mmCIF file of C-alpha atoms in Angstrom:
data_model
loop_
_atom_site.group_PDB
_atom_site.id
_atom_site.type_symbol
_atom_site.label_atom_id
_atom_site.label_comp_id
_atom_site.label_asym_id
_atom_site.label_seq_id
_atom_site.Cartn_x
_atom_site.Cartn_y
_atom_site.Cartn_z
ATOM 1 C CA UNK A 130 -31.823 -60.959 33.452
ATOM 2 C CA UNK A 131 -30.905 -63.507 31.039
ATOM 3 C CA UNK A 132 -28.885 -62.309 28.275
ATOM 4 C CA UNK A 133 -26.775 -63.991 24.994
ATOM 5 C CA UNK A 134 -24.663 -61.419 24.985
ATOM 6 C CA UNK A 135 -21.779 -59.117 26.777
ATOM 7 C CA UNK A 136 -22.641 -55.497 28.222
ATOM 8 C CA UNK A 137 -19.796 -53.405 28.522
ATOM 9 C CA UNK A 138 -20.400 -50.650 31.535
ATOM 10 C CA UNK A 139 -17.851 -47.496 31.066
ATOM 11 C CA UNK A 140 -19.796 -46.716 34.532
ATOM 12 C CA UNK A 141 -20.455 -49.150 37.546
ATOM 13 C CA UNK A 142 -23.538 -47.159 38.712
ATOM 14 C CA UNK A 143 -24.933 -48.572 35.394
ATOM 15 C CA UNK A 144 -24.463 -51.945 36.815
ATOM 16 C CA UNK A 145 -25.366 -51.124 40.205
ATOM 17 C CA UNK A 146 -28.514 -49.905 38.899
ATOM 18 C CA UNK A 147 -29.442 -52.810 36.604
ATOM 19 C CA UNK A 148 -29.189 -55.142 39.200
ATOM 20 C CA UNK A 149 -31.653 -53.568 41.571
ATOM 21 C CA UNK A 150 -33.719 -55.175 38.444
ATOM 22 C CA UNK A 151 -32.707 -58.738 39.671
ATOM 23 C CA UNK A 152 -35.663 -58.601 42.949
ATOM 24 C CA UNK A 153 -37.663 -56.195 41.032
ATOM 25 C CA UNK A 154 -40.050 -55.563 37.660
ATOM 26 C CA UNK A 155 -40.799 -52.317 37.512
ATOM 27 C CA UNK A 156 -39.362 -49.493 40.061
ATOM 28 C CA UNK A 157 -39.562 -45.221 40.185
ATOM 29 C CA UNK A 158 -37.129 -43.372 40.336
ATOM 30 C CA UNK A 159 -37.364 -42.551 44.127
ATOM 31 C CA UNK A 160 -36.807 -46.197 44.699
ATOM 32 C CA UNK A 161 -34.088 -46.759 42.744
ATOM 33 C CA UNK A 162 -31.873 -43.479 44.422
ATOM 34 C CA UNK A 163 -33.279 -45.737 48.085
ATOM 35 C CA UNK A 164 -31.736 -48.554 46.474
ATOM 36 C CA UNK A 165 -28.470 -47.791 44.723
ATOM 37 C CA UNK A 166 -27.714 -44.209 46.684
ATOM 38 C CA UNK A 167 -26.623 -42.148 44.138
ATOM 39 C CA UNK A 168 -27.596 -38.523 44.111
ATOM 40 C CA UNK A 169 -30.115 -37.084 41.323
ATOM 41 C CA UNK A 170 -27.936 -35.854 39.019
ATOM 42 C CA UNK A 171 -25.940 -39.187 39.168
ATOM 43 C CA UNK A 172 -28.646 -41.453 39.110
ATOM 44 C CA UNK A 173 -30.814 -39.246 36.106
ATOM 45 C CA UNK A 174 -27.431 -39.487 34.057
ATOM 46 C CA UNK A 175 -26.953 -43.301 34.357
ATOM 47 C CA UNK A 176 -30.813 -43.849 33.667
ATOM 48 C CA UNK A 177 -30.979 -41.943 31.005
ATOM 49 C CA UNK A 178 -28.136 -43.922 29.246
ATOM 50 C CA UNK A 179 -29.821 -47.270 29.873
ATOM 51 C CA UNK A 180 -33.724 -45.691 28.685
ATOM 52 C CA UNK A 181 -32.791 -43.067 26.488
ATOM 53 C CA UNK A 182 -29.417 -43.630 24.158
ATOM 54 C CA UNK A 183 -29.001 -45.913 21.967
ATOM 55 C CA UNK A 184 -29.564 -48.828 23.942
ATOM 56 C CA UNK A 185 -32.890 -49.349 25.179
ATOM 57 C CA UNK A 186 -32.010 -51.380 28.546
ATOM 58 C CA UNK A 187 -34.778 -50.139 30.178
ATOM 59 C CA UNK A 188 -38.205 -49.282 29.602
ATOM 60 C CA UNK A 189 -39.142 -45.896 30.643
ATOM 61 C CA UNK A 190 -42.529 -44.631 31.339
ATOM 62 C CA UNK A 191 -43.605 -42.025 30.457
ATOM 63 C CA UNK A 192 -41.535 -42.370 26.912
ATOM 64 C CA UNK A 193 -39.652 -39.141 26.382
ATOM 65 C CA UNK A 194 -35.830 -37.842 26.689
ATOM 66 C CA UNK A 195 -35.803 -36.245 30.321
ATOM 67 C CA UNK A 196 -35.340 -38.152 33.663
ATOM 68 C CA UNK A 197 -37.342 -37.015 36.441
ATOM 69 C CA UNK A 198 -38.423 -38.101 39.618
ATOM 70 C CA UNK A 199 -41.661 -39.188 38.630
ATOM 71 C CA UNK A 200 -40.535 -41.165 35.813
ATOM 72 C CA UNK A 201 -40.669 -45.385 36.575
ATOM 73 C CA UNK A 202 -38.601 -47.529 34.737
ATOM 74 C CA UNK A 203 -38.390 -51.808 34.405
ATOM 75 C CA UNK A 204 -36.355 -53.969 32.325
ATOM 76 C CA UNK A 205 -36.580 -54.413 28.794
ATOM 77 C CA UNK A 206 -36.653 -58.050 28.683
ATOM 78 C CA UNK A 207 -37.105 -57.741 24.891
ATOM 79 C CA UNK A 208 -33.970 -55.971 24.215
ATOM 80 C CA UNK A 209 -32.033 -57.989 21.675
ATOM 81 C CA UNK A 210 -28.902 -56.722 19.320
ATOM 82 C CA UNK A 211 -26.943 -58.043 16.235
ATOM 83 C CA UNK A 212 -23.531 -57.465 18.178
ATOM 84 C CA UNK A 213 -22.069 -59.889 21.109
ATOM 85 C CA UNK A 214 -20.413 -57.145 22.297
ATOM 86 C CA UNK A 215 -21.957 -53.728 23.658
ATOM 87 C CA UNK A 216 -20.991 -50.390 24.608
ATOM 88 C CA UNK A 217 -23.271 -48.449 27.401
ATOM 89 C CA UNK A 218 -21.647 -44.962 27.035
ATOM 90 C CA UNK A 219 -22.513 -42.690 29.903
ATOM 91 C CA UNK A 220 -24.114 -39.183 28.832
#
C-alpha cells in the first residue's frame, strides 16, 4: 500500500485489518477473522466501513451493503481523494 495521503483510524481493527493486505491481494472473509481474530460482528463492522461507507478502501465482491461470510474483499489500489487528511468512521 502506497499512499499520498494520511488515513485517520477512529478504530485499530481497521488498521489491523488493512495490513493483512500488505502479504495479500485478495482475501474472504474467513481468512481475514484467521488472520486478524476478531469475532464476526467485529470484523463485519470494520469491513464494512473500509468497502461500504464513504471510503471505498476496499473492494468488495460481490458489490452490495451487507458483510457476510462469503463475501471476499482486496485492496482498492485505485482509491484516490482530494483531501490529505481522512476520516475512517466506524459504523
Amino acid at each position: 500500500m502506497n499512499l499520498n495521503f494520511i488515513f485517520e483510524f477512529i478504530f485499530l481493527f481497521q488498521a489491523a485489518v488493512l495490513c493483512v493486505f500488505n502479504n495479500a491481494e485478495r482475501l474472504t472473509f474467513n481468512e481475514i477473522i484467521e488472520q486478524v481474530k476478531l469475532d464476526h460482528e467485529d470484523l463485519a463492522r470494520v469491513l464494512h466501513s473500509l468497502s461500504c461507507a464513504d471510503y471505498k478502501i476496499l473492494k468488495k465482491e460481490p458489490a452490495s451493503k451487507t458483510i457476510s461470510k462469503t463475501d471476499s474483499f482486496e485492496f482498492n489500489s485505485k482509491f484516490t481523494n482530494k483531501k490529505q487528511r481522512i476520516k475512517v468512521c466506524m459504523i
